[in-house]
Tab-separated table of C-alpha atoms in Angstrom:
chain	number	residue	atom	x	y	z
A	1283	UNK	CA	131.639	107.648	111.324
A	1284	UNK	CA	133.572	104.831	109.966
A	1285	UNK	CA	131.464	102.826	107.034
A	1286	UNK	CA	132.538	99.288	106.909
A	1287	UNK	CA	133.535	97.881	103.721
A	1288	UNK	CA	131.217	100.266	101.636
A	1289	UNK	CA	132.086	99.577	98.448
A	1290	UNK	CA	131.494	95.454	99.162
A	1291	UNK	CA	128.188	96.518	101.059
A	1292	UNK	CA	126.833	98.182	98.125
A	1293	UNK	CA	127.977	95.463	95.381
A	1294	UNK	CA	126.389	92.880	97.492
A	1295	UNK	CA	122.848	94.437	97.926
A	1296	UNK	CA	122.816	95.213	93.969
A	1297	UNK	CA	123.911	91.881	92.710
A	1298	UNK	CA	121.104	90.157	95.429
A	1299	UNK	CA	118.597	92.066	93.122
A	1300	UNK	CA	120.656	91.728	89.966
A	1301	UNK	CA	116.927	90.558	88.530
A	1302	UNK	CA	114.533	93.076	89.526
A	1303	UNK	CA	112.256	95.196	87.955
A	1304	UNK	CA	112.465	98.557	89.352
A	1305	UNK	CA	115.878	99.609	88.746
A	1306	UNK	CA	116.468	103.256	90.364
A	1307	UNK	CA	119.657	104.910	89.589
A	1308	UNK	CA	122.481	107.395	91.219
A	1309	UNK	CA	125.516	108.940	90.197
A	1310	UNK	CA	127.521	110.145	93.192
A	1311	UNK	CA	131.456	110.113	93.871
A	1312	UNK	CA	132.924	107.316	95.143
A	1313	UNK	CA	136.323	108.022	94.784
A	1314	UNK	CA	137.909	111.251	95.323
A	1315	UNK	CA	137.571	114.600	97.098
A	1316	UNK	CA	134.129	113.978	97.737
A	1317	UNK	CA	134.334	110.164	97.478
A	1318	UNK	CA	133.327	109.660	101.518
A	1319	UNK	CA	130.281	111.658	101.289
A	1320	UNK	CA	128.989	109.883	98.268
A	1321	UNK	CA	129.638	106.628	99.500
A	1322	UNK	CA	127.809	107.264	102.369
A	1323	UNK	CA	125.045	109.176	100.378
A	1324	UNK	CA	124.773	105.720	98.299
A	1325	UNK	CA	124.955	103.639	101.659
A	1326	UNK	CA	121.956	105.367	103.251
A	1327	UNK	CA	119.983	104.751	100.304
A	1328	UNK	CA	120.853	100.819	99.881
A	1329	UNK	CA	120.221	100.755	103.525
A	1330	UNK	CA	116.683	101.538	103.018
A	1331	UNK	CA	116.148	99.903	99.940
A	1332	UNK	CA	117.756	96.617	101.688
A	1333	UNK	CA	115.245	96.729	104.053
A	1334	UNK	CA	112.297	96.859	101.240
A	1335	UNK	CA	113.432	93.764	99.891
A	1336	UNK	CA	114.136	91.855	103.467
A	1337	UNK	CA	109.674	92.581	103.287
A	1338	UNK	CA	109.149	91.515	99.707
A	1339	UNK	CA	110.155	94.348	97.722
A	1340	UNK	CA	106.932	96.535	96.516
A	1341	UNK	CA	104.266	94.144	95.220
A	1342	UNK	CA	106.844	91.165	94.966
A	1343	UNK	CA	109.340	93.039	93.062
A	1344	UNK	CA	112.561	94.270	94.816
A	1345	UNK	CA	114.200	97.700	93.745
A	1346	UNK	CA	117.552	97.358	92.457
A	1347	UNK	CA	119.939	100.265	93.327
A	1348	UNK	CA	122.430	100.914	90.759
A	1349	UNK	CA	125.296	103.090	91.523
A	1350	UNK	CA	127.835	105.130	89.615
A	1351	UNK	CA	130.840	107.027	90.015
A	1352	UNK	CA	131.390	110.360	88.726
A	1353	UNK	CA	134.469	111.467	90.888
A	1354	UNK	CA	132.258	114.638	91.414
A	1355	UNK	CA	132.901	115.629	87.689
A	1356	UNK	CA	130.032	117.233	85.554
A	1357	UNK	CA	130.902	115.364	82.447
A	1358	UNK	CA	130.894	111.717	84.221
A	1359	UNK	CA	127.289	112.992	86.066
A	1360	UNK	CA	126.128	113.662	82.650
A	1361	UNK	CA	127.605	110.466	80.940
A	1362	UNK	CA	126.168	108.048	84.197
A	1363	UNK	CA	122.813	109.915	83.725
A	1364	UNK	CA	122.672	108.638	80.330
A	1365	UNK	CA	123.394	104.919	80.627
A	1366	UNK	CA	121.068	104.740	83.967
A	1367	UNK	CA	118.271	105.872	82.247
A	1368	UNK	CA	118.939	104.348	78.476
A	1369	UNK	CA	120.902	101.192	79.602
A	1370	UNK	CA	119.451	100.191	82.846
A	1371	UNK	CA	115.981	101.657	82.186
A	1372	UNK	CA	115.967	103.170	85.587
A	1373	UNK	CA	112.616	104.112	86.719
A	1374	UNK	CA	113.413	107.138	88.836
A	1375	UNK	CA	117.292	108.475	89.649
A	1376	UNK	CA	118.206	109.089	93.554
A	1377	UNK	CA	120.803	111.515	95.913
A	1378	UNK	CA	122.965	113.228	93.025
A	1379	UNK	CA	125.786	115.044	94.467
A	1380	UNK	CA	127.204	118.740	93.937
A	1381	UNK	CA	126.150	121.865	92.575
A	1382	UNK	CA	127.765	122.545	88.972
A	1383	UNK	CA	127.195	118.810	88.134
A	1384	UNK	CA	123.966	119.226	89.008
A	1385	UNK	CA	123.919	122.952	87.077
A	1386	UNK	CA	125.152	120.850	83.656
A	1387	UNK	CA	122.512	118.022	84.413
A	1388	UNK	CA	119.086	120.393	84.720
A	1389	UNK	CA	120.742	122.639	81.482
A	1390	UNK	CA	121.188	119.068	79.740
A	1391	UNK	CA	117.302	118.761	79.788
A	1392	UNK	CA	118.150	114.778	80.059
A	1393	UNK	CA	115.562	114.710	83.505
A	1394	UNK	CA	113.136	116.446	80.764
A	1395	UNK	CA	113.945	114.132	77.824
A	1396	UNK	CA	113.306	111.469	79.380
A	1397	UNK	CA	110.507	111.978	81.969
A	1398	UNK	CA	112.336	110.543	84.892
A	1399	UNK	CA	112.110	112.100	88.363
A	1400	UNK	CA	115.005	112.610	90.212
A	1401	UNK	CA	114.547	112.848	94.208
A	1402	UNK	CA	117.371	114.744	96.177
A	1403	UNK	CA	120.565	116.305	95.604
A	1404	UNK	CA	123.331	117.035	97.729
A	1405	UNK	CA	123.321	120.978	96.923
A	1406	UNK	CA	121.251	124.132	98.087
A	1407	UNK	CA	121.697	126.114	95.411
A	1408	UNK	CA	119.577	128.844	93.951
A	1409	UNK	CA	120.609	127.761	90.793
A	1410	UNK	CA	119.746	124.705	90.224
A	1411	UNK	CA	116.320	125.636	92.818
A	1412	UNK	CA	115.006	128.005	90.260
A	1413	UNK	CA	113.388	127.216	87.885
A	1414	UNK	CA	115.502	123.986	88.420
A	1415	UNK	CA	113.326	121.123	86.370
A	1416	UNK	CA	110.089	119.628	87.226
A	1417	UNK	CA	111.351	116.404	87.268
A	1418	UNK	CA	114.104	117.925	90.240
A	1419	UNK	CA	112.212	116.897	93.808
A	1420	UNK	CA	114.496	118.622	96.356
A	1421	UNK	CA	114.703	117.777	99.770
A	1422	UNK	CA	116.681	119.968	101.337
A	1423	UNK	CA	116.974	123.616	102.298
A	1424	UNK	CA	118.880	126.163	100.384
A	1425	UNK	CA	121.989	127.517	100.680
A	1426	UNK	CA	120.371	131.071	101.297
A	1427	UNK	CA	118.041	129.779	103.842
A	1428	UNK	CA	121.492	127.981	105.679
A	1429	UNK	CA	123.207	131.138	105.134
A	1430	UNK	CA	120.479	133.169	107.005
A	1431	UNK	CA	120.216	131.503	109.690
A	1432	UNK	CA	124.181	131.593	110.331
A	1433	UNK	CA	125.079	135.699	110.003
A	1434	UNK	CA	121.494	135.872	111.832
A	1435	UNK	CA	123.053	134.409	114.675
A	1436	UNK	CA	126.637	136.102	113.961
A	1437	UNK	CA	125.046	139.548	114.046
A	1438	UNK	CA	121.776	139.741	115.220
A	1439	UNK	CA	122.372	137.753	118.474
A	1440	UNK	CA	126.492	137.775	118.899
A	1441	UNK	CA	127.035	141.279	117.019
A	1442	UNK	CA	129.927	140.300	114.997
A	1443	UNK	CA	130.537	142.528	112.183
A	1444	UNK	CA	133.672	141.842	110.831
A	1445	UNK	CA	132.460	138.143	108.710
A	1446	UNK	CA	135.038	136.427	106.020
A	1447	UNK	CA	134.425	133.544	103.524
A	1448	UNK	CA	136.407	131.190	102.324
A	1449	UNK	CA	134.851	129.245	98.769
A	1450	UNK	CA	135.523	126.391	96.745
A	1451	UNK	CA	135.931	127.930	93.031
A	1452	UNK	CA	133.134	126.527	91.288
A	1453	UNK	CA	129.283	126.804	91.165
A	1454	UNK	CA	128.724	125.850	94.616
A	1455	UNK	CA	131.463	128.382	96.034
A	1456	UNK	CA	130.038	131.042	93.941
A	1457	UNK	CA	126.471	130.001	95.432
A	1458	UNK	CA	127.564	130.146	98.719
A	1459	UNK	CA	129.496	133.234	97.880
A	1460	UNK	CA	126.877	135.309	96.495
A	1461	UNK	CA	124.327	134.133	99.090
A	1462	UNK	CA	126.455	135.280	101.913
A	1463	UNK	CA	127.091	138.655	100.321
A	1464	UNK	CA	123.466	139.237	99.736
A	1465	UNK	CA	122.813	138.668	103.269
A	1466	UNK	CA	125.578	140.957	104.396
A	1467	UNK	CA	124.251	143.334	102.946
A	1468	UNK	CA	120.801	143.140	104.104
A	1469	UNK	CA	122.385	144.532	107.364
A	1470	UNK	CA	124.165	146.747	105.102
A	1471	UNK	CA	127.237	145.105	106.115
A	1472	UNK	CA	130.401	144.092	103.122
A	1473	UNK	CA	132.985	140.898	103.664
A	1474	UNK	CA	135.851	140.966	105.643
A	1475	UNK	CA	137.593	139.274	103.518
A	1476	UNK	CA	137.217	136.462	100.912
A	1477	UNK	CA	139.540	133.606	99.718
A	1478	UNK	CA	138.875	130.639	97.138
A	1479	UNK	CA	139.956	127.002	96.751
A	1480	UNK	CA	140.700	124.669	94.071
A	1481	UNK	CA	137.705	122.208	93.646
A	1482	UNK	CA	140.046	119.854	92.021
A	1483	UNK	CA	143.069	119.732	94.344
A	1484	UNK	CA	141.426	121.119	97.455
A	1485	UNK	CA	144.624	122.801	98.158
A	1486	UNK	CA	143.654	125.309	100.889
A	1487	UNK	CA	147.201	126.598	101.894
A	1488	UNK	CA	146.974	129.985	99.908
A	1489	UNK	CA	143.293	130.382	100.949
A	1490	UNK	CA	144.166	129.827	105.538
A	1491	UNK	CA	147.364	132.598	104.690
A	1492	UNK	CA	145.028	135.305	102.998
A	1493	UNK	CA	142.832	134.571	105.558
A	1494	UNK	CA	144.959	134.726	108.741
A	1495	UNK	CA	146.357	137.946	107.927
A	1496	UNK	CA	142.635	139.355	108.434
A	1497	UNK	CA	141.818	137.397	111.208
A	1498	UNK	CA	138.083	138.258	110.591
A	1499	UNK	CA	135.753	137.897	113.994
A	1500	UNK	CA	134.349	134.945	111.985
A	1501	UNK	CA	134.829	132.880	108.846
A	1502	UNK	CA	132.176	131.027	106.318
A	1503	UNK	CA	132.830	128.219	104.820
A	1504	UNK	CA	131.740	127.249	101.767
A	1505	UNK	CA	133.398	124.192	101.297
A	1506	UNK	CA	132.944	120.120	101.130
A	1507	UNK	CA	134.787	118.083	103.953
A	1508	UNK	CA	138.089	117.268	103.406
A	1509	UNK	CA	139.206	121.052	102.237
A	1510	UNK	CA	136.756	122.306	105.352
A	1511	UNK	CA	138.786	120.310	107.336
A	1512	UNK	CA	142.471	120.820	106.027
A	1513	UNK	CA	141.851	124.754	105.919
A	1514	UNK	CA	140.967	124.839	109.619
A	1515	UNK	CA	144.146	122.576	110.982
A	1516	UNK	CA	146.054	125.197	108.313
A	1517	UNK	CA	144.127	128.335	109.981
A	1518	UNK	CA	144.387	127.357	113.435
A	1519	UNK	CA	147.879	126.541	112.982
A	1520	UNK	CA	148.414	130.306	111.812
A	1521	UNK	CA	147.082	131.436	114.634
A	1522	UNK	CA	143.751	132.300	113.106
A	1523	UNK	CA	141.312	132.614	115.917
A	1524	UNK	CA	138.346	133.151	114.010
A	1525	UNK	CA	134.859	131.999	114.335
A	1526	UNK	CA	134.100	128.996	111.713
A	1527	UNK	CA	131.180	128.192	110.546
A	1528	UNK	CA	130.137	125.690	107.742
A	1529	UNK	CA	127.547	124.542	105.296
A	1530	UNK	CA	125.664	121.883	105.512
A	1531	UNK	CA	127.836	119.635	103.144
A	1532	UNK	CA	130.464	119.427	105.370
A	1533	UNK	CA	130.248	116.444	107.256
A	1534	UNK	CA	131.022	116.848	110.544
A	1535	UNK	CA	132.163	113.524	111.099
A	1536	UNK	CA	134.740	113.226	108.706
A	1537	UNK	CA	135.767	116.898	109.872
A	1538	UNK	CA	136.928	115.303	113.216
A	1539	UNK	CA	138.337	112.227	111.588
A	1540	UNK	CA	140.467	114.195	109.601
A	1541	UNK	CA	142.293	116.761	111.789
A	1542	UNK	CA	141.323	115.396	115.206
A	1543	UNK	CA	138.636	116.304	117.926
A	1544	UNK	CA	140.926	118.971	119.356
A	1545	UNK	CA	141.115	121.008	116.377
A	1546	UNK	CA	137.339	120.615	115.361
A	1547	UNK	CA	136.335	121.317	118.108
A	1548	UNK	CA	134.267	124.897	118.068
A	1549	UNK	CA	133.332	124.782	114.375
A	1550	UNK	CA	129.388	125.861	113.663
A	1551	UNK	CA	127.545	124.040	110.918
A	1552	UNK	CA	124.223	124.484	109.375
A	1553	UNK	CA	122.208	121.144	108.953
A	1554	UNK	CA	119.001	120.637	106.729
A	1555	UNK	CA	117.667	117.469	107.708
A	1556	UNK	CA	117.135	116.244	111.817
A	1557	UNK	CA	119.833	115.106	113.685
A	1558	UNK	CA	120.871	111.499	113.256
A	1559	UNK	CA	121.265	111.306	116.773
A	1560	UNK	CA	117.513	112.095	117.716
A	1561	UNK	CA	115.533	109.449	118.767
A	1562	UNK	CA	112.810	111.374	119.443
A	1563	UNK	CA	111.843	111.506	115.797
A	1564	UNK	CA	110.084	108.261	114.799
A	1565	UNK	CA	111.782	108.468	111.407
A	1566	UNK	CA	115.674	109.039	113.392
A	1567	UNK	CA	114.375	105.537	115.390
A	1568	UNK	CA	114.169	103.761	112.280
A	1569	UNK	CA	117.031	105.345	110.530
A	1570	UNK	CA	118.896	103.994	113.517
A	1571	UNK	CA	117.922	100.148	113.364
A	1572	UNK	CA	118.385	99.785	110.316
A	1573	UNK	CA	121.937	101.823	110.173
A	1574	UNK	CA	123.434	99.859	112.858
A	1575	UNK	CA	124.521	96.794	111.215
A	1576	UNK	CA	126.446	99.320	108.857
A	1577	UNK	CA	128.486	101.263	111.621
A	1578	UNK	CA	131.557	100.265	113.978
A	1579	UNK	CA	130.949	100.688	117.910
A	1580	UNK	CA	130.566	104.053	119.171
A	1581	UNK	CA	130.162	105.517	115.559
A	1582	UNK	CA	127.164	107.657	115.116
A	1583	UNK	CA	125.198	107.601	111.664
A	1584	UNK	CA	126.001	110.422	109.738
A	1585	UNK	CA	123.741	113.633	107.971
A	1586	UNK	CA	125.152	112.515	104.788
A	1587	UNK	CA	124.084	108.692	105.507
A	1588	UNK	CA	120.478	109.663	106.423
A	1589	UNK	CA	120.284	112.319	103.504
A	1590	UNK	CA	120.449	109.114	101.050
A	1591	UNK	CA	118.411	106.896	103.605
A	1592	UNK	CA	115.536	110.015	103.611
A	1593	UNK	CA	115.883	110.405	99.454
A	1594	UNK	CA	115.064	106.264	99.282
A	1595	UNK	CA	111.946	106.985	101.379
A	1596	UNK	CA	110.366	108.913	99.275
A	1597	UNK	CA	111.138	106.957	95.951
A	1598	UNK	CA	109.629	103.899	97.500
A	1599	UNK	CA	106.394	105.910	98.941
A	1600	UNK	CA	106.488	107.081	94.995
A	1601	UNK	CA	106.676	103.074	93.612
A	1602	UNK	CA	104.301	101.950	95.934
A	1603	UNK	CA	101.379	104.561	94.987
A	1604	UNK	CA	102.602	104.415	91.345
A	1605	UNK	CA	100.793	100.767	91.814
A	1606	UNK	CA	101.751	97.993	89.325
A	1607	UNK	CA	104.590	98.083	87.013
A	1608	UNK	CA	105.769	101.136	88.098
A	1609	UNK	CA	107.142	103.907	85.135
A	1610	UNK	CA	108.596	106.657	84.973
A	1611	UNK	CA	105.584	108.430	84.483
A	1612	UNK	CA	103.718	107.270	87.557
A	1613	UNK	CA	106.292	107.233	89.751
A	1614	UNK	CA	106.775	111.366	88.450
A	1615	UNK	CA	102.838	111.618	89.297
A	1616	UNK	CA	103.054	109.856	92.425
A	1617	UNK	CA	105.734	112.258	93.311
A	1618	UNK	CA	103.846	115.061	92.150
A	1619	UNK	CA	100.929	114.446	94.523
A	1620	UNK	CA	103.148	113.810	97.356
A	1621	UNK	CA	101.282	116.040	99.530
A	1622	UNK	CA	102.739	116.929	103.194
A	1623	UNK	CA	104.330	113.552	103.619
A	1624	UNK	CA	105.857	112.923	106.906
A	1625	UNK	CA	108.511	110.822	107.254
A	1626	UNK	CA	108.516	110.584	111.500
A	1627	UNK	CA	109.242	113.955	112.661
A	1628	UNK	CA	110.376	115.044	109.463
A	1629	UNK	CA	108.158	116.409	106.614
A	1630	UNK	CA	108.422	116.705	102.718
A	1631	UNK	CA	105.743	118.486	100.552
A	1632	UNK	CA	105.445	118.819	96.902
A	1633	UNK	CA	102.418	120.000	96.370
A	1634	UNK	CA	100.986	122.293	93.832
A	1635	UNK	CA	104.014	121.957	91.960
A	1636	UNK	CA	106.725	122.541	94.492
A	1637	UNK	CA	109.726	120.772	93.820
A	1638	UNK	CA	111.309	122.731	97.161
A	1639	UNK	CA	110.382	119.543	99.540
A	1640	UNK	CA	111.766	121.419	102.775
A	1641	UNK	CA	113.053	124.597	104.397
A	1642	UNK	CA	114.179	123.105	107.646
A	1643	UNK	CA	117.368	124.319	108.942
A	1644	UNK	CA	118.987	124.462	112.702
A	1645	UNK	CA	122.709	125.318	113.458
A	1646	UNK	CA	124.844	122.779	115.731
A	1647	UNK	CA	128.518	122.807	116.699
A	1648	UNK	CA	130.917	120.287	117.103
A	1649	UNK	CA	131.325	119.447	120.759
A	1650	UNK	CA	134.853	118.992	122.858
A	1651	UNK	CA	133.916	115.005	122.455
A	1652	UNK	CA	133.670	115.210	118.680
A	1653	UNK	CA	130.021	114.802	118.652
A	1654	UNK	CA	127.497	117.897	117.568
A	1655	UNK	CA	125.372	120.286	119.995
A	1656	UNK	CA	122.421	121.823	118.745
C-alpha cells in the first residue's frame, strides 16, 4: 500500500484541532528503517480520530493527535514520552513502536510517574508483556504465541525438522530468538542455523550468505520490513530455497513493494489482528470507509494501518466513558474496566487486571498477485 502524502495528512488533521482539549500522544518512526510502518501506524490512528471530530469530537471536544518521531531509537522514545506528557499534557499516549524502545520506556517508570495509560505497541514481546506496567494496555498477541503457531505448522503438520532464524540484533531479535528456541525444543528439536542483522543499518548481506550455505528446510524471520525484504531478494538470489516465514511486524505490503511480487511471493507471515481485507468483520467494514480516502486505486489497507486505526478505538471508547473532562486517571479506569469489548469481529479484554488485550493469531502467505492468503 502506497499512503498518499502522509506526512501532510497527518499535519493537517493536528493543526484542524490545534485547540482541543484532549490531546493524546505517540512516538513512532517516521523516518528511517522503520519510518513506513510508523507512518502508517500514526495514519490509522488520525484516520479514526478524524472521523471523531467530522461527529463532534467526544462531548464537543475533538481529540488532538500529536505525533513524534523517534527514528525507532530508545533515547528519542524516551525524550518524546517526556514532552507529550509534560508539554502537551497528553491525556493518554497511543501505538508506540518496537521492542527495546519500548523495554527502556516500561524500565523508565515514566507510564508509572505519571499515571498515563498507554494503549498498543507495535511489539510481542515477553519482555515488555511481563510484568510490563499497568498503565501498558496491549493489543496484540505475543511473539511466543506467533511463534507457536508457525513451527506448529512447520512440524506438526509439514514435518520439517531442519528450522533456521535469521534476527535483528537487538531486544526484539533476541525475543524472537529465544521464543523460537524454546519452542524447538518443546519438540526436542535445536536450530538449524542462526544469523543476526544490524538494527541500525539493516545490512543483511552477511546474514542471506551464512544462511545459504545451510539451506535449512525453512527460515524464521525475526525481522522489520525493509531488512525482511532485502534478506530474501539476497537469499533467493543465492539460491536459498528455503521456507520463509515472518513475524507479524513485517508488513507484507511493503515486502512486495520492495523486491517485487515475484520474489515475495511464497513468504508465510504470522498476523495478530483480522485481515484488512475482511469485510465480513463489521469493524474491517468500517476500517475500510474510512481508509479509502487515504489509499491510491487498487491499494489495500495495510495490518500496520489498522493496528493504529484499532489502538484509536479503544482510547476514544476510554474518553467517552471517562465522561467530562477526561484525565489521565479516568481515562486509566475506563481502560481498566474495559471488559470484553468488541470492536466488530474483533475483541479486546482487560479485565481483572489484564493488560494482555488479545491472543488472536492466524498465519497467511503472500499470494502470486502480491496480495495475502489465509
Amino acid at each position: 500500500m502506497i499512503l498518499r502524502n502522509v506526512l501532510l495528512t497527518l499535519a493537517l488533521m493536528a493543526s484542524a484541532t490545534s485547540q482541543a482539549d484532549i490531546n493524546i500522544g505517540e512516538s513512532v518512526p517516521t523516518s528511517g528503517l522503520a519510518g513506513d510502518t510508523g507512518k502508517a501506524l500514526a495514519l490509522g490512528a488520525s484516520i479514526y480520530f478524524g472521523r471523531v471530530n467530522a461527529q463532534g469530537g467526544i462531548n464537543g471536544e475533538p481529540i488532538n493527535l500529536i505525533t513524534r518521531d523517534d527514528g525507532y531509537d530508545a533515547t528519542r522514545t524516551l525524550a518524546n514520552t517526556h514532552d507529550l506528557i509534560e508539554k502537551e499534557n497528553a491525556v493518554a499516549l497511543i501505538g508506540y513502536y518496537g521492542t527495546t524502545p519500548m523495554q527502556e520506556l516500561i524500565k523508565s517508570k515514566l507510564l508509572d510517574t505519571a499515571g498515563i495509560a498507554l494503549v498498543g505497541a507495535y511489539s510481542g514481546a515477553d519482555s515488555i508483556r511481563t510484568p510490563g506496567s499497568p498503565y501498558f494496555f496491549q493489543t496484540r498477541a505475543s511473539y511466543t504465541d506467533e511463534i507457536e503457531r508457525i513451527v506448529s505448522l512447520l512440524n506438526d503438520h509439514l514435518g520439517v525438522t531442519r528450522i533456521a532464524v535469521v534476527a535483528q540484533k537487538d531486544g526484539f531479535g533476541e525475543a524472537g530468538y529465544i521464543a523460537l528456541k524454546n519452542e524447538l525444543a518443546k519438540r526436542k528439536l535445536t536450530l538449524a542455523g542462526e544469523a543476526w542483522y544490524d538494527k541500525t543499518t539493516g545490512d543483511t548481506n552477511g546474514a542471506a550468505q551464512a544462511l545459504a550455505k545451510i539451506n535449512p528446510e525453512a527460515i524464521v524471520m525475526v525481522a522489520i520490513s525493509k531488512p525482511a525484504a532485502t534478506f530474501t531478494r539476497q537469499y533467493k538470489a543465492l539460491g536459498g530455497t528455503s521456507q520463509l516465514y515472518g513475524l507479524s511486524p513485517i508488513q507484507y505490503d511493503e515486502v512486495t513493494k520492495a523486491v517485487g511480487v515475484g520474489t515475495a511471493h511464497g513468504i508465510g507471515l504470522s498476523q495478530v489482528f483480522p485481515a484488512p481485507t475482511n469485510a465480513q468483520l463489521k469493524l474491517i467494514r468500517d476500517f475500510q470507509k474510512d481508509a479509502e480516502p487515504f489509499l491510491k486505486t487498487g491499494d489495500y489497507p495495510s495490518y500496520a494501518l489498522l493496528e493504529g486505526y484499532i489502538s484509536a478505538r479503544l482510547v476514544t471508547e476510554a474518553i467517552k466513558r471517562a465522561g467530562k473532562n477526561p484525565t489521565r486517571a479516568s481515562v486509566y479506569t475506563a481502560l481498566s474496566n474495559m471488559r470484553k469489548f468488541d470492536l466488530g469481529g474483533f475483541t479486546v479484554d482487560f479485565t481483572d487486571k489484564r493488560r494482555l488485550g488479545s491472543n488472536f493469531v492466524e498465519l497467511t502467505m503472500i499470494s502470486p498477485t502480491g496480495t495475502l492468503t489465509r
